[in-house]
Amino acid sequence: MPLLDMFLFSSLISAVDPVAVLAVFEEIQVDEILYIVVFGESLLNDAVTVVLYHMFESYTEMGLENIIYTDVLAGFANFFVVALGGTVIGIIWGFATGFVTRFTDEVRVIEPIFIFVMAYLAYLNAEIFHMSGILAITFCGITMKNYVEANISHKSHTTVKYAMKMLSSSSETIIFMFLGVATVNKNHAWNTWFVICTIVFCSVYRTLGVILLTAIANHFRIHQLEKVEKFVMSYGGLRGAVAFALVLLIDPKVVELQPMFMTTTIAVIYFTVFFQGITIKPLVKILNVKTAEKRKPTMNERIHERLMDHTMAAIEDIVGQHGNYHVRDRFKRFDNKFIRPYLIRNHQGQEPKILETYSKLAMRDAMEYMRRNASTIGNISGTESMSAIFKNYTAGNLNGRCAQNLIAW
């Protein structure tokens, strides 16, 4: 079996798609840290997989005998250029979206369209320049979250949120529909030992990779990943849409083993999705995986948490250590001084984080008051409605809680 063909297959079969695992996590309400780690790992894993796939695809077209050491070095350099280039392109398009949405306060109806179009243009722009489209659209979304959300209306935010969920579900359905069609295709080459070895090696090496990388990460993390969480991460390495899409892109004229690779990929997807995906829920319950706290932190706890963050940043400045708190504080100051004034409409300048936290919590409590007293609020209309709401709320719950928090302070 050709070496480059095996590298090509290894790059595509390493793409994980833990949709079923994340769905179980949402249903059971597991710890947020575990959810974020699994989601982030799968997201960046897909981006790295696509870059490696294109690199080995180019090597396969060149032929092993025509590859020299400069091609190998260029391939590794191209890996970092593609990843970094996709990230930069995504951030630039995110900034552009923030700047455009500054001027949409009179035409709110076009805000969701702008968001979807600009995100897709970020992906296309990255692909045109042979950069990572997945990383581009990912960091475009991260940038939009920070700057665009403050410009758009609540209705636009709701529209984007549920339209994104609809598109996500539709895309997953279409991909698995193609998977079902490909299963009954006649162009299959079944190799029992190759399928078994692929499933076993995928499980073993994912476990080893999780153990090694989490051991390194735990040296720099405050929240240590425990053995149960490591097991869930290892067991949740499902294969799905990305692996199937990449194996379909292989040219059978260049790679003669493409039919066997496609059959093996489908077998691995079925095994991981049906066996591991179905058994992950009872395993999570049996292992008593840590769940998220249902109790929301009080205003006093949130404000003290912010106070400790600022205190730690001040201590790092005093001792001359540039740690996480110092770096985050420097970026916040730079962001508020040079970026937000140009991307966010009606930016009022930097507000102390403690006061910002207090304002958000007070607004959240006011919204809860409105939901609890919907019948009373419905009898009032217009400006009088908002005045009555906040007058009643201020006279009741808010002053009482503020007094308690000031006493606790």
XYZ file of C-alpha atoms in Angstrom:
409
model
C 0.000 0.000 0.000
C 1.539 3.376 -1.033
C 2.850 5.466 1.840
C 1.355 8.758 0.619
C -2.056 7.147 0.185
C -1.945 6.031 3.811
C -0.958 9.531 4.938
C -3.853 10.956 2.925
C -6.330 8.529 4.479
C -4.913 9.123 7.960
C -5.404 12.873 7.616
C -9.075 12.593 6.666
C -10.044 9.825 9.111
C -8.681 11.858 12.026
C -11.446 14.468 11.641
C -13.843 14.161 14.591
C -17.503 15.192 14.575
C -18.896 14.950 18.117
C -22.381 16.266 17.272
C -24.070 13.406 19.139
C -21.754 13.844 22.134
C -22.415 17.588 22.344
C -26.157 16.952 22.055
C -25.929 14.578 25.026
C -23.862 17.148 26.933
C -26.546 19.792 26.362
C -29.301 17.415 27.464
C -27.534 16.322 30.649
C -26.075 19.797 31.322
C -22.487 18.673 31.883
C -19.815 20.978 33.217
C -19.227 23.959 30.932
C -15.461 23.410 30.923
C -15.813 19.883 29.497
C -18.307 21.084 26.893
C -16.035 23.919 25.767
C -12.967 21.654 25.573
C -14.758 19.018 23.462
C -16.361 21.611 21.190
C -13.159 23.604 20.701
C -11.108 20.479 20.055
C -13.500 19.282 17.353
C -13.668 22.713 15.723
C -9.916 23.251 15.431
C -9.379 19.563 14.673
C -11.489 19.904 11.526
C -9.481 22.920 10.386
C -6.150 21.149 10.918
C -7.473 18.030 9.190
C -8.458 19.933 6.050
C -5.037 21.611 5.855
C -3.223 18.274 6.252
C -5.529 16.668 3.701
C -4.734 19.267 1.040
C -1.011 18.980 1.798
C -0.931 15.187 1.379
C -3.216 15.454 -1.649
C -0.607 17.657 -3.324
C 2.148 15.195 -2.401
C 0.118 12.322 -3.842
C -0.342 14.139 -7.149
C 3.405 14.846 -7.278
C 4.384 11.250 -6.562
C 6.687 9.967 -3.831
C 9.696 9.713 -6.141
C 9.397 13.397 -7.136
C 9.276 14.789 -3.598
C 12.454 16.371 -2.246
C 13.227 17.706 1.215
C 12.372 21.275 0.197
C 8.843 20.124 -0.650
C 8.494 18.651 2.838
C 9.728 21.862 4.466
C 7.443 23.909 2.230
C 4.537 21.684 3.249
C 5.088 22.280 6.963
C 5.604 26.009 6.392
C 2.456 26.106 4.272
C 0.572 24.438 7.133
C 1.246 27.383 9.444
C 0.724 29.967 6.687
C -2.656 28.483 5.758
C -3.809 28.331 9.390
C -2.584 31.845 10.241
C -3.874 33.287 6.968
C -7.350 31.866 7.526
C -7.392 33.293 11.042
C -6.362 36.783 9.876
C -8.890 36.798 7.022
C -11.678 35.809 9.411
C -10.787 38.567 11.876
C -10.639 41.185 9.091
C -14.093 40.240 7.807
C -15.400 40.283 11.372
C -14.090 43.836 11.775
C -15.676 44.782 8.436
C -19.029 43.414 9.587
C -18.800 45.392 12.814
C -18.065 48.583 10.869
C -20.976 48.019 8.459
C -23.506 47.273 11.201
C -22.686 50.614 12.852
C -24.898 52.236 10.208
C -27.833 49.807 10.100
C -29.855 51.298 12.959
C -32.400 52.662 10.439
C -32.635 49.440 8.389
C -32.667 46.631 10.939
C -34.131 44.165 8.459
C -30.828 43.806 6.567
C -28.708 43.046 9.649
C -29.139 39.234 9.562
C -28.448 39.244 5.813
C -25.229 41.196 6.299
C -24.053 38.810 9.014
C -24.610 35.654 6.951
C -23.246 37.155 3.727
C -20.100 38.558 5.358
C -19.392 35.279 7.153
C -19.741 33.357 3.888
C -17.547 35.886 2.088
C -14.880 35.309 4.745
C -14.982 31.593 3.936
C -14.861 32.191 0.167
C -12.066 34.740 0.480
C -9.944 32.286 2.446
C -10.582 29.500 -0.059
C -9.720 31.759 -3.007
C -6.289 32.419 -1.502
C -5.929 28.729 -0.507
C -6.184 29.482 3.192
C -8.222 27.636 5.815
C -11.872 28.479 5.216
C -12.968 26.753 8.430
C -10.621 28.842 10.559
C -11.651 31.970 8.651
C -15.367 31.546 9.316
C -14.665 30.470 12.914
C -12.666 33.559 13.846
C -15.051 35.725 11.851
C -17.824 34.479 14.149
C -15.694 35.086 17.253
C -15.001 38.661 16.138
C -18.668 39.253 15.308
C -19.645 38.106 18.784
C -17.488 40.836 20.337
C -18.349 43.749 18.054
C -21.417 43.048 15.900
C -23.732 41.886 18.664
C -23.601 45.337 20.282
C -24.790 46.988 17.040
C -27.707 44.796 15.978
C -31.193 44.730 17.464
C -32.602 42.003 19.686
C -34.853 40.802 16.842
C -31.875 40.509 14.488
C -29.948 38.593 17.146
C -32.843 36.146 17.556
C -33.173 35.753 13.781
C -29.471 34.973 13.366
C -29.503 32.541 16.281
C -32.384 30.385 15.088
C -31.525 30.656 11.391
C -28.068 29.343 12.250
C -29.555 26.402 14.132
C -31.846 25.645 11.202
C -28.985 25.766 8.691
C -26.843 23.584 10.953
C -29.522 20.913 11.279
C -30.299 21.039 7.556
C -26.640 20.681 6.603
C -26.167 17.703 8.922
C -29.280 16.067 7.465
C -28.116 16.562 3.876
C -24.650 15.186 4.629
C -25.994 12.038 6.274
C -28.454 11.652 3.409
C -25.478 11.580 1.036
C -23.837 9.110 3.410
C -26.833 6.797 3.075
C -26.793 7.108 -0.716
C -23.060 6.359 -0.815
C -23.594 3.265 1.341
C -25.622 1.525 -1.381
C -23.152 2.524 -4.069
C -21.715 -0.358 -6.073
C -18.184 1.065 -6.148
C -17.091 -0.451 -2.837
C -13.949 -2.375 -1.959
C -14.395 -4.178 1.359
C -11.317 -5.154 3.353
C -12.254 -6.610 6.732
C -8.837 -6.357 8.339
C -8.317 -2.806 7.122
C -11.681 -1.745 8.577
C -10.999 -3.448 11.931
C -7.483 -2.035 12.190
C -8.739 1.455 11.332
C -11.398 1.380 14.066
C -8.980 -0.021 16.657
C -6.135 2.359 15.833
C -8.468 5.386 15.763
C -9.662 4.524 19.281
C -6.216 3.688 20.679
C -4.352 6.673 19.284
C -7.129 9.089 20.209
C -6.910 7.831 23.790
C -3.133 8.242 23.807
C -3.417 11.701 22.274
C -5.987 12.841 24.834
C -3.868 11.529 27.736
C -0.708 13.228 26.456
C -2.253 16.572 25.535
C -4.385 16.869 28.682
C -1.315 16.086 30.797
C 0.476 18.995 29.130
C -2.572 21.270 29.370
C -3.108 20.539 33.073
C 0.248 22.161 33.855
C -1.179 25.492 32.660
C -4.822 25.135 33.703
C -6.489 26.221 36.921
C -9.325 23.755 36.334
C -7.640 20.359 36.039
C -9.149 17.810 33.646
C -9.834 14.641 35.639
C -9.710 10.991 34.551
C -13.451 10.760 33.954
C -13.382 13.835 31.724
C -10.403 12.440 29.816
C -12.283 9.186 29.234
C -15.349 11.027 27.935
C -13.153 13.071 25.586
C -11.484 9.903 24.304
C -14.761 8.044 23.890
C -16.402 10.996 22.168
C -14.152 10.875 19.112
C -16.943 10.288 16.605
C -16.299 10.525 12.865
C -18.812 12.183 10.596
C -19.370 14.877 8.015
C -15.827 16.159 7.451
C -14.246 12.716 7.017
C -16.988 11.634 4.610
C -16.769 14.846 2.562
C -12.983 14.595 2.249
C -12.988 10.957 1.159
C -15.460 11.822 -1.611
C -13.044 14.483 -2.896
C -10.278 11.939 -3.530
C -9.741 11.422 -7.250
C -9.880 7.658 -8.054
C -7.564 8.266 -11.017
C -4.843 9.562 -8.687
C -5.520 7.281 -5.702
C -6.485 3.794 -6.823
C -7.474 2.792 -3.279
C -10.208 5.449 -3.114
C -13.083 2.881 -3.155
C -11.563 1.029 -0.184
C -10.953 4.298 1.661
C -14.569 5.350 1.103
C -15.925 1.997 2.310
C -13.709 2.068 5.389
C -14.654 5.668 6.182
C -18.366 4.830 5.992
C -17.828 1.799 8.253
C -15.941 3.901 10.818
C -18.648 6.585 10.748
C -21.399 4.024 11.290
C -19.509 2.356 14.139
C -18.677 5.563 15.987
C -22.024 7.293 15.430
C -24.268 4.345 16.254
C -22.236 2.446 18.854
C -20.310 5.213 20.618
C -22.975 7.853 20.031
C -25.733 5.695 21.535
C -23.699 4.470 24.506
C -22.187 7.838 25.458
C -25.303 8.972 27.355
C -25.530 5.992 29.770
C -21.751 6.113 30.237
C -21.880 9.782 31.204
C -24.568 8.986 33.776
C -22.787 5.880 35.116
C -19.475 7.712 35.503
C -21.192 10.635 37.261
C -19.610 13.234 35.033
C -19.644 16.625 36.723
C -22.702 18.644 35.727
C -23.081 22.394 35.418
C -24.317 24.314 38.423
C -27.987 25.150 38.055
C -27.683 27.949 40.597
C -26.768 31.262 39.028
C -24.081 33.255 40.843
C -25.412 36.136 42.889
C -24.605 39.752 42.167
C -22.279 39.808 45.154
C -20.342 36.763 43.866
C -20.009 38.140 40.340
C -18.786 41.538 41.525
C -16.258 39.966 43.894
C -15.056 37.732 41.047
C -14.406 40.800 38.898
C -12.702 42.489 41.832
C -10.339 39.531 42.236
C -9.511 39.601 38.506
C -8.481 43.251 38.710
C -6.572 42.608 41.931
C -4.599 39.758 40.342
C -3.799 41.927 37.311
C -2.530 44.672 39.639
C -0.373 42.194 41.580
C 1.163 40.890 38.327
C 1.992 44.475 37.311
C 3.600 45.166 40.691
C 5.802 42.051 40.670
C 6.641 42.481 36.982
C 5.105 39.181 35.879
C 3.206 39.154 32.586
C 0.659 36.424 33.275
C -2.846 35.718 31.989
C -4.464 38.533 33.950
C -1.896 41.086 32.766
C -2.247 40.096 29.098
C -6.037 40.152 29.277
C -6.028 43.557 30.962
C -3.670 45.004 28.337
C -5.845 43.696 25.512
C -9.002 45.109 27.143
C -7.418 48.562 27.355
C -6.216 48.394 23.743
C -9.616 47.149 22.597
C -11.549 49.906 24.350
C -9.196 52.638 23.140
C -8.477 51.740 19.508
C -10.996 49.154 18.223
C -14.412 49.539 19.837
C -14.820 53.281 19.109
C -14.633 52.535 15.358
C -16.693 49.322 15.262
C -19.439 49.837 17.847
C -22.207 52.402 17.516
C -22.606 54.845 20.427
C -19.535 53.532 22.201
C -19.340 55.365 25.527
C -15.745 54.560 26.320
C -14.348 52.168 28.864
C -16.596 51.401 31.792
C -15.116 49.848 34.917
C -15.712 46.124 34.664
C -17.235 45.926 38.124
C -19.853 48.554 37.203
C -20.420 46.838 33.868
C -21.072 43.546 35.660
C -23.443 45.277 38.076
C -25.350 46.881 35.170
C -25.734 43.572 33.335
C -26.977 41.782 36.437
C -29.416 44.592 37.238
C -30.786 44.474 33.690
C -31.106 40.686 33.895
C -33.097 41.001 37.118
C -35.318 43.642 35.513
C -36.047 41.333 32.575
C -36.926 38.515 34.960
C -39.270 40.898 36.775
C -40.960 41.712 33.459
C -41.468 38.020 32.664
C -42.875 37.268 36.116
C -45.319 40.194 35.921
C -46.340 39.876 32.286
C -50.065 40.243 33.037
C -49.569 43.499 34.923
C -47.200 44.895 32.309
C -49.647 44.051 29.516
C -52.170 46.528 30.922
C -49.721 49.417 30.465
C -48.623 50.736 27.082
C -45.939 52.878 25.520
C -43.475 54.908 27.528
C -45.599 54.596 30.635
C -45.025 50.843 30.496
C -41.253 51.060 30.823
C -41.490 53.796 33.444
C -43.920 51.781 35.515
C -41.863 48.615 35.181
C -38.603 50.132 36.366
C -40.312 52.245 38.993
C -41.986 49.210 40.530
C -38.864 47.105 40.173
C -36.623 49.773 41.677
C -38.992 50.295 44.565
C -39.103 46.577 45.260
C -36.556 43.937 44.371
C -33.642 46.010 43.135
C -33.227 48.268 46.161
C -33.591 45.331 48.498
C -30.893 43.327 46.741
C -28.577 46.312 46.429
C -28.885 46.951 50.154
C -28.089 43.326 50.934
C -25.094 43.338 48.600
C -23.727 46.587 50.030
C -24.014 45.170 53.533
C -22.247 41.984 52.400
C -19.527 44.090 50.738
